[in-house]
C-alpha cells in the first residue's frame, strides 16, 4: 500500500496500476542511484572513479541533464514523470522535465519549411522539425538558474492542435535546478552513412522521397545540429522496444489517449489520427527508429529492454561494459544449445540472460534453416546476426552495422551474405548418384512432414520449418559406412561438400560454419575498428569442426549419441562434462568470469586470457 502521496498522485495522473511502482523499484533503483551520484559529483569529489565529473563554476552546482530515448509509446514520458516525482519526494531535488516534442515548430513554420526544403517536412517528428534554438536557450536558462533568477518557462506543444501552447500556458520552474530530464524518440540517435540512405525502408520513402532528398536533409540535421544537443547530455537512458513492429499498436494507444484528452478539455478533434493515418504517420519514424534500436544501445548509460506489453525484461549498462576486447559467441544449436532429444534449452536460460545483460552477442551457427531460426531466435530472445545451413548464408539485421556490408543483399529486413549455390543446384547433383546407391538414402526434399517428424523428433510445425531449405540438401543415410564413402566421393567429384551432422548428411557447397564465422568476424572488426572482437565457438558434431578450429576459443559439448569431434587444436579448448544445454551453460560459466571482469574497463588487460585444456 502506497504511503507517499506524490507517488499516489503520479499513479493517478498517468492512469497506471499500482504494480508500476513495484516494477519501478525493481528496475530503476540503480538508475536513481546513478543520477544521485552524478548530481553529487557536480559540487563534490566523485563518489568513485566511474562517476562523470561535470563542469564546476565558482562551486555552483551544475544541473545533471538526463536524456531518455524510446520509440513512440514506449513510456518515456511516464519514466520521466516517475524519476522527477521520486527524486523530488525522496531527495527534495528540484527537477525540470522537458520533451523533445515540446520543441516542435508550429504547423505554419513546418509548412514554410516544407515549401523550401521538402514537402514531407510538413509532418512533425523527424530531426529538422524542432526548434533547436529554443531547446538550447531553455537548457541554458535551467543550467544557470539560481534562487535569485527569474522563473524559467518550460515550452509545451499541443499535439491535438499541432501547435505549441501559448507561452502564457507554459509551466515554470523556480530556483536552482538539480536535475533536468529531456525525453525524445530520436534523442541520441546518430546520423547514418550516405550508403545507408540509398535504399528506402518503406513505401513512404519509396513513393514520397524517391530521390532521397528528405532523408538526406534529416540526416544532415542530425549530423550538423542535433549532435550538439546530444553532446549536452550527461547521461542517456534507453527504453528499447522489441522491434519497430510494436510501434503501431503503441502509437494507436497514444492517439486514443489524445482523443480522450480532447474530449475532456472540449478541444477540437480534427488532428487526432485514425488507424490508417497512424500507419502513415509512423512510417516517418521507421528509418531512425530501426537505426536507433540497433546502434544506440552501445552509446547509452542504461538500457531497459521492453516486451510487446512494455514490461521491462532486461536492463544493462553498456558503457560500463565496453571492453577493449569483447567476445562474440558462435553456437551450434541441435545437441549443443538445444537438447538432442527434446530440443529444450531451459538449462541455458540464465546464462543467455547474463550474456544479454552484458551485451555479448550470441550468434546461432547451425544446420537449421532461415525459417526455423526466425522462430527459434524469438524463443531464445536473440536479436543479432545468425548463420544458417552449415555456413551457407549469414543474416544480419538491417542497421545492425552503420551501413550495409559489401557483398550482401537486403531481404526481409536482413542483410544477407550467401556463400554457396541454392538448394536446386544440389538437388540436381543428387540425380547423378549411381543407381546402386539411390536406395540407400532419402533426401529431405522427398520426405513428407511425417517422415521428417519421425527422423528428427520435431513437432509438426517445426518439421515444416525444417523442410524450407534454401542452400543445401539434408540426406538421411541408410546404408553402411563403406557405401556412404562411395556416395560422398561421387558427390565430391561433382563439386559438392558433404558435412555430417547429428542426424543427416548435408550436401552443400564449399562452405562451412568456420568460413561463415570468419566472414562475420571480419565485419565486426571492420565496423568496430576501435575494439578487438574475439570468437568463442561451441559445438558437438563433425559439422562444427571448422568453426571450432577457427575460433579463438572453442568448447566441445558432449553428445549423448555420438563421440566428440576430433580437433587438431589443443590450446584454448574446453570440453564439457555434461551434454546439451547443461554442458553449454557449464563451459560458459567457466569463461564468464574471464569475459566479464568486475574491475573497470580501463584496467582490463590488453591481451586475451588463456584457458586451460579440459579433458573428458
Coordinates of C-alpha atoms in Angstrom, one line a residue:
X1 CA 0.0 0.0 0.0
X2 CA 1.4 3.4 -1.0
X3 CA 2.2 5.9 1.7
X4 CA 3.9 8.5 -0.5
X5 CA 1.2 11.0 -1.6
X6 CA 3.3 12.2 -4.5
X7 CA 3.7 8.7 -5.9
X8 CA 0.0 8.2 -5.4
X9 CA -0.7 11.3 -7.5
X10 CA 1.8 10.0 -10.1
X11 CA -0.1 6.8 -10.5
X12 CA -3.4 8.6 -10.8
X13 CA -2.4 11.2 -13.4
X14 CA -0.7 8.6 -15.6
X15 CA -3.7 6.2 -15.1
X16 CA -1.4 3.3 -14.1
X17 CA -1.8 0.2 -11.9
X18 CA 0.0 0.4 -8.6
X19 CA 2.1 -2.5 -9.7
X20 CA 4.1 0.0 -11.7
X21 CA 5.7 1.2 -8.5
X22 CA 6.9 -2.3 -7.7
X23 CA 8.4 -2.8 -11.1
X24 CA 10.0 0.7 -10.9
X25 CA 11.6 -0.1 -7.6
X26 CA 13.0 -3.3 -9.1
X27 CA 14.4 -1.8 -12.3
X28 CA 15.1 1.9 -11.7
X29 CA 16.8 1.8 -8.3
X30 CA 20.2 1.6 -9.9
X31 CA 19.4 4.4 -12.3
X32 CA 18.2 6.7 -9.5
X33 CA 21.4 5.9 -7.5
X34 CA 23.5 6.8 -10.6
X35 CA 21.6 10.1 -11.0
X36 CA 22.2 10.9 -7.4
X37 CA 25.9 10.1 -7.8
X38 CA 26.1 12.3 -10.9
X39 CA 24.3 15.2 -9.1
X40 CA 26.6 14.8 -6.1
X41 CA 29.6 15.0 -8.3
X42 CA 28.6 18.4 -9.5
X43 CA 29.7 20.1 -6.3
X44 CA 31.8 17.4 -4.5
X45 CA 34.5 14.9 -5.3
X46 CA 33.4 12.0 -7.3
X47 CA 31.9 9.1 -5.3
X48 CA 34.0 6.7 -7.3
X49 CA 36.3 6.6 -10.3
X50 CA 33.4 5.7 -12.7
X51 CA 31.3 8.8 -11.9
X52 CA 31.4 11.5 -14.5
X53 CA 32.8 14.9 -13.5
X54 CA 30.7 17.9 -14.5
X55 CA 31.6 21.4 -15.1
X56 CA 32.1 23.4 -12.0
X57 CA 31.7 27.2 -11.9
X58 CA 32.5 29.0 -8.7
X59 CA 31.5 25.9 -6.8
X60 CA 27.9 26.3 -8.1
X61 CA 26.0 23.1 -8.6
X62 CA 25.5 22.3 -12.3
X63 CA 22.2 20.5 -13.0
X64 CA 22.5 17.0 -14.3
X65 CA 21.0 16.6 -17.8
X66 CA 19.4 13.1 -18.2
X67 CA 18.2 12.0 -21.7
X68 CA 15.6 9.3 -22.2
X69 CA 15.3 7.7 -25.6
X70 CA 12.4 5.4 -26.7
X71 CA 10.2 5.0 -29.7
X72 CA 6.7 6.2 -29.7
X73 CA 4.5 4.8 -27.0
X74 CA 7.4 3.2 -25.1
X75 CA 6.8 5.0 -21.9
X76 CA 9.4 7.8 -22.0
X77 CA 7.1 10.5 -20.5
X78 CA 6.0 8.1 -17.8
X79 CA 9.5 7.3 -16.8
X80 CA 10.5 11.0 -16.9
X81 CA 7.5 11.7 -14.6
X82 CA 8.4 8.8 -12.2
X83 CA 12.0 9.9 -11.9
X84 CA 11.0 13.5 -11.3
X85 CA 8.4 12.5 -8.7
X86 CA 10.7 10.1 -6.9
X87 CA 13.7 12.5 -6.9
X88 CA 11.5 15.3 -5.7
X89 CA 9.7 13.4 -3.0
X90 CA 12.6 11.2 -1.7
X91 CA 15.5 13.6 -2.0
X92 CA 13.9 17.1 -2.3
X93 CA 15.6 17.7 -5.6
X94 CA 14.3 20.4 -8.0
X95 CA 13.6 18.6 -11.3
X96 CA 12.7 20.1 -14.6
X97 CA 11.1 17.8 -17.2
X98 CA 11.2 18.5 -20.9
X99 CA 10.3 16.6 -24.0
X100 CA 11.9 17.0 -27.4
X101 CA 8.3 17.0 -28.7
X102 CA 7.7 20.3 -26.9
X103 CA 10.2 22.0 -29.2
X104 CA 8.3 21.2 -32.5
X105 CA 7.9 24.0 -34.9
X106 CA 4.4 25.3 -35.3
X107 CA 2.2 24.0 -38.1
X108 CA 2.8 27.1 -40.1
X109 CA 6.6 27.0 -39.6
X110 CA 6.7 23.5 -40.8
X111 CA 4.6 24.4 -43.8
X112 CA 7.1 27.1 -44.7
X113 CA 9.9 24.6 -44.2
X114 CA 8.2 22.0 -46.4
X115 CA 7.9 24.6 -49.2
X116 CA 11.6 25.4 -49.1
X117 CA 13.2 22.0 -48.4
X118 CA 10.9 19.0 -48.9
X119 CA 7.1 18.5 -48.6
X120 CA 7.5 15.7 -46.1
X121 CA 8.8 18.2 -43.5
X122 CA 5.2 19.4 -43.1
X123 CA 4.7 16.5 -40.8
X124 CA 6.2 16.9 -37.3
X125 CA 8.6 14.3 -35.9
X126 CA 11.9 13.9 -37.7
X127 CA 15.0 15.9 -36.9
X128 CA 14.7 19.2 -38.7
X129 CA 11.1 19.8 -37.4
X130 CA 12.3 21.0 -33.9
X131 CA 13.1 24.5 -32.8
X132 CA 16.6 23.7 -31.5
X133 CA 17.4 27.4 -30.7
X134 CA 14.5 27.3 -28.2
X135 CA 15.8 24.0 -26.8
X136 CA 19.3 25.3 -26.3
X137 CA 18.1 28.6 -24.7
X138 CA 15.8 26.7 -22.4
X139 CA 18.6 24.4 -21.2
X140 CA 20.9 27.4 -20.8
X141 CA 18.4 29.1 -18.5
X142 CA 17.8 26.0 -16.5
X143 CA 21.5 25.3 -16.1
X144 CA 22.3 28.8 -14.9
X145 CA 19.2 29.3 -12.7
X146 CA 19.7 30.1 -9.1
X147 CA 17.5 31.2 -6.2
X148 CA 17.7 34.8 -7.4
X149 CA 16.9 34.1 -11.0
X150 CA 13.6 34.7 -12.7
X151 CA 11.4 31.6 -13.1
X152 CA 12.2 29.5 -16.2
X153 CA 9.3 28.8 -18.5
X154 CA 9.2 25.2 -19.9
X155 CA 7.9 25.0 -23.5
X156 CA 4.9 22.8 -24.2
X157 CA 3.4 21.5 -27.5
X158 CA -0.2 20.7 -28.1
X159 CA -0.4 17.6 -30.3
X160 CA -4.2 18.0 -30.6
X161 CA -3.9 21.4 -32.3
X162 CA -0.5 20.6 -33.8
X163 CA 0.9 23.8 -32.4
X164 CA 2.8 25.0 -29.4
X165 CA 0.7 26.1 -26.4
X166 CA 0.7 29.9 -25.8
X167 CA 3.7 30.9 -23.8
X168 CA 1.3 32.1 -21.1
X169 CA 0.3 28.5 -20.5
X170 CA 3.8 27.1 -20.2
X171 CA 4.6 25.8 -16.7
X172 CA 7.5 27.4 -14.9
X173 CA 10.2 26.2 -12.5
X174 CA 11.7 28.4 -9.8
X175 CA 15.1 28.4 -8.2
X176 CA 18.3 26.4 -8.7
X177 CA 17.6 23.2 -10.7
X178 CA 19.2 19.9 -9.6
X179 CA 18.2 17.6 -12.4
X180 CA 16.9 18.2 -16.0
X181 CA 15.2 15.3 -17.7
X182 CA 14.8 15.5 -21.5
X183 CA 13.0 12.7 -23.3
X184 CA 12.6 12.2 -27.0
X185 CA 12.0 9.4 -29.6
X186 CA 15.2 10.2 -31.6
X187 CA 17.3 11.6 -28.7
X188 CA 20.9 10.4 -29.1
X189 CA 20.4 8.6 -32.4
X190 CA 23.4 9.2 -34.6
X191 CA 23.5 10.1 -38.3
X192 CA 23.6 7.3 -40.8
X193 CA 26.2 6.8 -43.6
X194 CA 25.5 8.1 -47.1
X195 CA 25.3 4.4 -48.2
X196 CA 22.6 3.6 -45.7
X197 CA 20.4 6.3 -47.1
X198 CA 20.3 4.8 -50.6
X199 CA 17.7 2.1 -50.0
X200 CA 14.2 3.2 -49.0
X201 CA 12.9 1.4 -45.9
X202 CA 9.1 1.7 -46.6
X203 CA 6.6 2.8 -49.1
X204 CA 6.6 6.3 -47.9
X205 CA 10.2 6.8 -48.7
X206 CA 9.9 4.8 -52.0
X207 CA 7.0 7.0 -53.3
X208 CA 7.3 10.3 -51.5
X209 CA 11.1 10.6 -51.3
X210 CA 12.1 8.7 -54.4
X211 CA 15.4 10.6 -54.7
X212 CA 16.3 10.6 -51.0
X213 CA 16.1 14.4 -50.6
X214 CA 14.1 14.2 -47.4
X215 CA 16.1 11.5 -45.7
X216 CA 19.4 13.3 -46.6
X217 CA 18.0 16.5 -45.1
X218 CA 17.1 14.8 -41.9
X219 CA 20.4 13.0 -41.7
X220 CA 22.3 16.3 -42.2
X221 CA 20.2 17.9 -39.4
X222 CA 21.4 15.1 -37.0
X223 CA 25.0 15.4 -38.1
X224 CA 25.3 19.2 -38.1
X225 CA 22.7 20.4 -35.5
X226 CA 21.2 17.7 -33.3
X227 CA 24.6 16.2 -32.4
X228 CA 25.3 19.4 -30.4
X229 CA 22.2 18.9 -28.4
X230 CA 23.1 15.3 -27.7
X231 CA 26.5 16.3 -26.5
X232 CA 24.9 18.3 -23.7
X233 CA 23.6 15.1 -22.1
X234 CA 25.3 13.9 -19.0
X235 CA 23.5 10.5 -19.1
X236 CA 21.5 8.7 -21.8
X237 CA 18.8 6.1 -20.9
X238 CA 17.0 4.0 -23.5
X239 CA 13.7 2.2 -23.3
X240 CA 14.4 -0.3 -26.0
X241 CA 11.3 -1.7 -27.9
X242 CA 11.5 -5.3 -29.2
X243 CA 11.2 -4.1 -32.8
X244 CA 9.6 -1.4 -34.9
X245 CA 6.6 -3.6 -35.5
X246 CA 5.3 -2.8 -31.9
X247 CA 5.3 0.9 -32.6
X248 CA 1.9 0.9 -34.4
X249 CA 0.0 -0.6 -31.5
X250 CA 1.7 1.7 -29.0
X251 CA 1.1 4.7 -31.1
X252 CA -2.6 3.8 -31.5
X253 CA -2.9 3.7 -27.8
X254 CA -1.3 7.1 -27.5
X255 CA -3.8 8.6 -30.0
X256 CA -6.7 7.2 -28.1
X257 CA -5.4 9.0 -25.0
X258 CA -5.1 12.2 -27.0
X259 CA -8.7 11.8 -28.1
X260 CA -9.9 11.3 -24.6
X261 CA -7.9 14.4 -23.5
X262 CA -9.5 16.4 -26.3
X263 CA -13.0 15.3 -25.2
X264 CA -12.2 16.1 -21.6
X265 CA -11.0 19.6 -22.4
X266 CA -13.6 20.2 -25.1
X267 CA -10.8 20.7 -27.6
X268 CA -11.2 20.2 -31.4
X269 CA -10.7 16.6 -32.6
X270 CA -9.6 17.5 -36.1
X271 CA -6.0 16.5 -35.7
X272 CA -6.5 13.2 -33.7
X273 CA -5.5 10.5 -36.2
X274 CA -7.4 7.4 -37.2
X275 CA -5.8 3.9 -37.7
X276 CA -4.8 4.4 -41.3
X277 CA -3.3 7.8 -40.6
X278 CA -1.3 6.4 -37.7
X279 CA 0.2 3.7 -40.1
X280 CA 1.2 6.5 -42.4
X281 CA 2.5 8.7 -39.6
X282 CA 4.8 6.1 -38.0
X283 CA 6.4 5.5 -41.4
X284 CA 8.1 8.9 -41.0
X285 CA 9.8 7.4 -37.9
X286 CA 10.7 4.0 -39.2
X287 CA 14.2 4.6 -40.5
X288 CA 15.6 6.3 -37.4
X289 CA 13.7 4.1 -35.0
X290 CA 15.2 0.9 -36.6
X291 CA 18.6 2.6 -36.8
X292 CA 18.4 3.6 -33.2
X293 CA 17.3 0.1 -32.0
X294 CA 20.5 -1.5 -33.4
X295 CA 23.1 1.3 -32.9
X296 CA 22.0 3.4 -29.9
X297 CA 22.2 0.8 -27.0
X298 CA 26.0 0.8 -27.1
X299 CA 26.1 4.6 -26.7
X300 CA 23.8 4.6 -23.7
X301 CA 24.5 4.6 -19.9
X302 CA 21.4 2.5 -19.2
X303 CA 19.3 0.3 -21.5
X304 CA 15.9 -1.1 -20.4
X305 CA 14.6 -3.7 -22.8
X306 CA 10.8 -4.0 -23.2
X307 CA 8.5 -6.7 -24.3
X308 CA 5.5 -6.0 -26.5
X309 CA 3.4 -5.1 -23.4
X310 CA 6.1 -2.5 -22.3
X311 CA 7.2 -4.7 -19.5
X312 CA 10.9 -4.5 -18.8
X313 CA 12.6 -7.8 -19.3
X314 CA 16.3 -6.9 -19.2
X315 CA 18.4 -4.0 -18.1
X316 CA 22.1 -3.3 -18.5
X317 CA 24.7 -0.6 -18.7
X318 CA 26.6 -0.9 -22.0
X319 CA 29.0 2.0 -21.4
X320 CA 30.3 0.4 -18.2
X321 CA 30.9 -2.9 -20.1
X322 CA 32.7 -1.6 -23.2
X323 CA 35.8 -3.7 -23.4
X324 CA 39.0 -3.2 -25.4
X325 CA 38.5 -6.9 -26.3
X326 CA 34.9 -8.2 -26.4
X327 CA 33.6 -11.7 -27.2
X328 CA 31.2 -12.9 -29.8
X329 CA 29.8 -16.3 -29.1
X330 CA 29.0 -18.6 -32.0
X331 CA 27.0 -21.6 -31.1
X332 CA 25.6 -24.7 -32.7
X333 CA 22.0 -25.5 -31.8
X334 CA 21.0 -29.1 -32.1
X335 CA 22.8 -31.1 -29.4
X336 CA 24.6 -28.0 -28.2
X337 CA 22.3 -25.2 -27.1
X338 CA 19.3 -27.4 -27.7
X339 CA 18.9 -30.8 -26.1
X340 CA 19.4 -33.6 -28.7
X341 CA 16.2 -35.4 -27.7
X342 CA 13.6 -32.8 -26.8
X343 CA 15.2 -29.5 -28.1
X344 CA 14.9 -27.9 -24.7
X345 CA 17.2 -25.0 -23.8
X346 CA 15.9 -24.4 -20.3
X347 CA 19.3 -25.2 -18.6
X348 CA 20.9 -22.4 -20.6
X349 CA 18.3 -19.7 -19.9
X350 CA 20.1 -17.9 -17.0
X351 CA 23.4 -17.9 -19.0
X352 CA 21.6 -16.4 -22.0
X353 CA 20.1 -13.7 -19.9
X354 CA 23.5 -12.9 -18.3
X355 CA 25.1 -12.6 -21.8
X356 CA 22.3 -10.4 -23.0
X357 CA 22.7 -8.0 -20.0
X358 CA 26.4 -7.8 -20.8
X359 CA 25.6 -7.0 -24.4
X360 CA 27.7 -10.0 -25.6
X361 CA 26.3 -11.3 -28.9
X362 CA 25.2 -14.9 -29.1
X363 CA 25.2 -16.0 -32.7
X364 CA 23.5 -19.2 -33.8
X365 CA 25.7 -21.1 -36.3
X366 CA 23.6 -24.0 -37.3
X367 CA 22.4 -26.5 -39.9
X368 CA 18.9 -25.2 -39.4
X369 CA 17.0 -23.1 -42.0
X370 CA 16.3 -19.5 -42.1
X371 CA 12.6 -20.3 -41.4
X372 CA 13.5 -22.2 -38.3
X373 CA 15.8 -19.5 -37.0
X374 CA 13.1 -16.8 -37.2
X375 CA 11.0 -18.7 -34.6
X376 CA 13.9 -20.0 -32.5
X377 CA 15.5 -16.6 -32.1
X378 CA 12.3 -15.3 -30.6
X379 CA 12.3 -18.2 -28.1
X380 CA 15.9 -17.7 -27.2
X381 CA 15.5 -13.9 -27.0
X382 CA 18.3 -13.3 -29.6
X383 CA 18.1 -10.3 -32.0
X384 CA 21.6 -10.3 -33.6
X385 CA 23.1 -12.0 -36.6
X386 CA 22.8 -15.7 -37.3
X387 CA 24.2 -18.3 -39.7
X388 CA 22.1 -20.9 -41.4
X389 CA 22.5 -24.3 -43.2
X390 CA 26.1 -25.0 -42.1
X391 CA 27.6 -21.7 -43.1
X392 CA 25.7 -21.3 -46.4
X393 CA 24.4 -17.8 -45.5
X394 CA 24.8 -15.1 -42.9
X395 CA 21.8 -13.0 -41.9
X396 CA 22.4 -9.6 -40.3
X397 CA 19.5 -7.4 -39.1
X398 CA 19.3 -4.2 -41.2
X399 CA 21.1 -1.4 -39.4
X400 CA 23.0 -3.8 -37.1
X401 CA 26.1 -2.1 -38.5
X402 CA 26.4 1.5 -39.5
X403 CA 25.9 0.6 -43.2
X404 CA 25.3 -2.4 -45.4
X405 CA 28.3 -4.8 -45.7
X406 CA 29.8 -5.1 -49.2
X407 CA 28.6 -8.3 -51.0
X408 CA 25.2 -8.6 -49.2
X409 CA 21.7 -8.1 -50.4
X410 CA 18.8 -6.8 -48.4
X411 CA 15.9 -9.3 -47.9
X412 CA 13.1 -9.4 -45.3
X413 CA 14.7 -6.9 -43.0
X414 CA 18.2 -8.6 -43.2
X415 CA 21.4 -8.0 -44.9
X416 CA 22.2 -11.5 -46.4
X417 CA 25.6 -12.8 -47.5
X418 CA 25.3 -16.1 -49.4
X419 CA 28.4 -18.3 -49.7
X420 CA 27.1 -21.1 -52.0
X421 CA 24.7 -22.1 -54.7
X422 CA 21.0 -22.5 -54.0
X423 CA 19.3 -25.8 -53.0
X424 CA 18.2 -26.5 -56.5
X425 CA 21.8 -27.0 -57.7
X426 CA 22.5 -29.7 -55.1
X427 CA 19.2 -31.5 -55.8
X428 CA 20.3 -31.8 -59.4
X429 CA 23.6 -33.3 -58.3
X430 CA 21.7 -36.0 -56.3
X431 CA 20.1 -37.1 -59.5
X432 CA 23.6 -38.2 -60.8
X433 CA 24.2 -40.7 -57.9
X434 CA 24.8 -44.2 -59.2
X435 CA 21.7 -46.4 -59.3
X436 CA 23.1 -48.9 -56.7
X437 CA 23.2 -46.1 -54.1
X438 CA 19.9 -44.4 -54.7
X439 CA 18.0 -46.8 -52.5
X440 CA 20.4 -46.2 -49.6
X441 CA 19.4 -42.6 -48.8
X442 CA 16.4 -40.3 -48.5
X443 CA 16.8 -36.6 -49.2
X444 CA 14.6 -34.2 -47.3
X445 CA 13.1 -32.8 -50.5
X446 CA 11.3 -36.2 -51.0
X447 CA 10.3 -36.6 -47.4
X448 CA 6.8 -35.8 -46.0
X449 CA 6.3 -33.8 -42.9
X450 CA 5.6 -37.1 -41.1
X451 CA 8.9 -38.5 -42.4
X452 CA 10.8 -35.5 -41.0
X453 CA 9.0 -35.8 -37.7
X454 CA 10.0 -39.5 -37.5
X455 CA 13.6 -38.7 -38.4
X456 CA 14.1 -35.7 -36.1
X457 CA 11.6 -35.9 -33.3
X458 CA 10.4 -32.4 -34.2
X459 CA 6.8 -31.4 -33.8
X460 CA 4.7 -30.8 -36.9
X461 CA 5.2 -27.0 -37.1
X462 CA 9.0 -27.3 -36.5
X463 CA 9.3 -30.1 -39.1
X464 CA 7.6 -27.9 -41.7
X465 CA 10.1 -25.1 -41.0
X466 CA 13.0 -27.5 -41.2
X467 CA 11.9 -28.5 -44.7
X468 CA 12.2 -25.0 -46.0
X469 CA 15.8 -25.2 -47.0
X470 CA 17.4 -22.6 -49.3
X471 CA 21.0 -23.6 -49.9
X472 CA 21.8 -27.3 -49.2
X473 CA 20.0 -30.6 -49.0
X474 CA 20.0 -32.9 -45.9
X475 CA 20.3 -36.6 -46.7
X476 CA 19.2 -39.4 -44.3
X477 CA 21.7 -42.2 -44.9
X478 CA 20.5 -45.8 -44.6
X479 CA 23.5 -47.8 -46.0
X480 CA 26.7 -48.9 -44.4
X481 CA 29.9 -46.9 -43.8
X482 CA 31.6 -48.2 -47.0
X483 CA 28.6 -47.4 -49.2
X484 CA 28.4 -44.0 -47.5
X485 CA 32.0 -43.2 -48.5
X486 CA 31.2 -44.2 -52.2
X487 CA 28.2 -41.8 -52.0
X488 CA 30.4 -39.0 -50.6
X489 CA 33.2 -39.4 -53.1
X490 CA 30.8 -39.4 -56.0
X491 CA 29.3 -36.1 -54.9
X492 CA 32.7 -34.6 -54.1
X493 CA 33.7 -35.2 -57.7
X494 CA 30.7 -33.2 -58.8
X495 CA 31.8 -30.2 -56.6
X496 CA 29.7 -30.8 -53.5
X497 CA 30.9 -30.7 -49.9
X498 CA 29.4 -33.2 -47.5
X499 CA 29.0 -32.3 -43.9
X500 CA 28.0 -34.9 -41.3
X501 CA 25.6 -33.6 -38.6
X502 CA 23.9 -35.3 -35.7
X503 CA 21.2 -36.9 -37.9
X504 CA 21.8 -36.0 -41.6
X505 CA 24.5 -35.8 -44.2
X506 CA 24.4 -32.3 -45.6
X507 CA 25.0 -31.9 -49.3
X508 CA 26.1 -28.4 -50.0
X509 CA 28.7 -26.1 -51.5
X510 CA 32.2 -25.3 -50.3
X511 CA 31.1 -23.6 -47.2
X512 CA 31.2 -24.5 -43.5
X513 CA 30.5 -22.9 -40.2
X514 CA 34.1 -21.7 -39.8
X515 CA 34.1 -19.8 -43.1
X516 CA 30.8 -18.1 -42.3
X517 CA 32.0 -17.2 -38.7
X518 CA 35.3 -15.7 -40.1
X519 CA 33.3 -13.6 -42.6
X520 CA 31.1 -12.2 -39.9
X521 CA 34.1 -11.6 -37.5
X522 CA 35.7 -9.6 -40.2
X523 CA 32.6 -7.4 -40.4
X524 CA 32.7 -6.9 -36.6
X525 CA 36.4 -5.7 -37.0
X526 CA 35.5 -3.5 -40.0
X527 CA 32.6 -1.7 -38.3
X528 CA 34.2 -1.5 -34.8
X529 CA 37.9 -0.6 -35.5
X530 CA 38.3 0.8 -32.0
X531 CA 37.6 -2.5 -30.4
X532 CA 39.0 -6.0 -30.9
X533 CA 36.4 -8.8 -31.1
X534 CA 37.3 -12.4 -30.4
X535 CA 35.3 -15.5 -31.2
X536 CA 34.1 -18.3 -28.9
X537 CA 32.6 -21.3 -30.6
X538 CA 30.5 -24.1 -29.1
X539 CA 29.5 -27.3 -30.9
X540 CA 29.1 -31.1 -30.6
X541 CA 29.3 -32.6 -34.1
X542 CA 31.6 -33.1 -37.0
X543 CA 29.9 -30.3 -38.9
X544 CA 31.1 -27.9 -36.1
X545 CA 34.8 -28.8 -36.6
X546 CA 35.6 -26.0 -39.0
X547 CA 34.0 -23.5 -36.6
X548 CA 35.7 -24.9 -33.5
X549 CA 39.1 -24.9 -35.2
X550 CA 38.8 -21.4 -36.5
X551 CA 37.5 -19.7 -33.3
X552 CA 39.9 -18.2 -30.8
X553 CA 38.3 -20.2 -28.1
X554 CA 36.5 -23.5 -28.5
X555 CA 34.2 -25.6 -26.4
X556 CA 33.2 -29.1 -27.3
X557 CA 29.8 -30.1 -25.9
X558 CA 29.4 -33.8 -25.2
X559 CA 26.7 -35.6 -27.1
X560 CA 24.5 -38.5 -25.8
X561 CA 24.5 -40.2 -29.2
X562 CA 28.0 -39.8 -30.8
X563 CA 31.6 -39.3 -29.9
X564 CA 33.1 -35.8 -29.6
X565 CA 34.5 -34.3 -32.8
X566 CA 38.3 -34.7 -33.1
X567 CA 40.1 -31.4 -33.3
X568 CA 43.7 -30.6 -34.2
X569 CA 43.9 -27.7 -31.8
X570 CA 45.0 -28.2 -28.1
X571 CA 45.0 -24.6 -26.9
X572 CA 42.1 -22.6 -25.6
X573 CA 39.9 -25.6 -25.8
X574 CA 37.3 -26.8 -23.2
X575 CA 35.3 -30.0 -23.2
X576 CA 32.1 -30.1 -21.2
X577 CA 31.3 -32.7 -18.6
X578 CA 27.6 -32.5 -19.3
X579 CA 25.6 -32.8 -22.6
X580 CA 23.5 -30.3 -24.5
X581 CA 22.4 -27.0 -22.9
X582 CA 23.6 -28.1 -19.5
X583 CA 27.1 -28.5 -20.9
X584 CA 26.7 -25.3 -22.8
X585 CA 25.9 -23.4 -19.6
X586 CA 28.7 -25.3 -17.8
X587 CA 31.5 -24.2 -20.1
X588 CA 30.4 -20.6 -20.3
X589 CA 30.2 -20.5 -16.5
X590 CA 33.9 -21.1 -16.6
X591 CA 34.5 -18.4 -19.2
X592 CA 32.2 -15.7 -18.0
X593 CA 34.3 -14.6 -15.0
X594 CA 37.1 -14.1 -17.5
X595 CA 34.8 -12.4 -20.1
X596 CA 33.1 -10.1 -17.6
X597 CA 35.7 -8.9 -15.0
X598 CA 34.3 -6.7 -12.3
X599 CA 37.1 -4.2 -12.4
X600 CA 36.7 -1.0 -14.5
X601 CA 37.1 -1.4 -18.3
X602 CA 40.1 0.9 -18.4
X603 CA 42.0 -1.6 -16.2
X604 CA 41.3 -4.6 -18.5
X605 CA 44.3 -6.5 -19.8
X606 CA 45.4 -5.8 -23.4
X607 CA 45.9 -9.5 -24.1
X608 CA 43.4 -12.2 -24.2
X609 CA 43.3 -14.7 -21.3
X610 CA 44.5 -18.2 -21.7
X611 CA 42.1 -21.1 -20.8
X612 CA 43.4 -24.4 -19.6
X613 CA 42.6 -27.6 -21.6
X614 CA 39.9 -29.6 -20.1
X615 CA 39.5 -33.3 -21.0
X616 CA 36.7 -35.7 -20.5

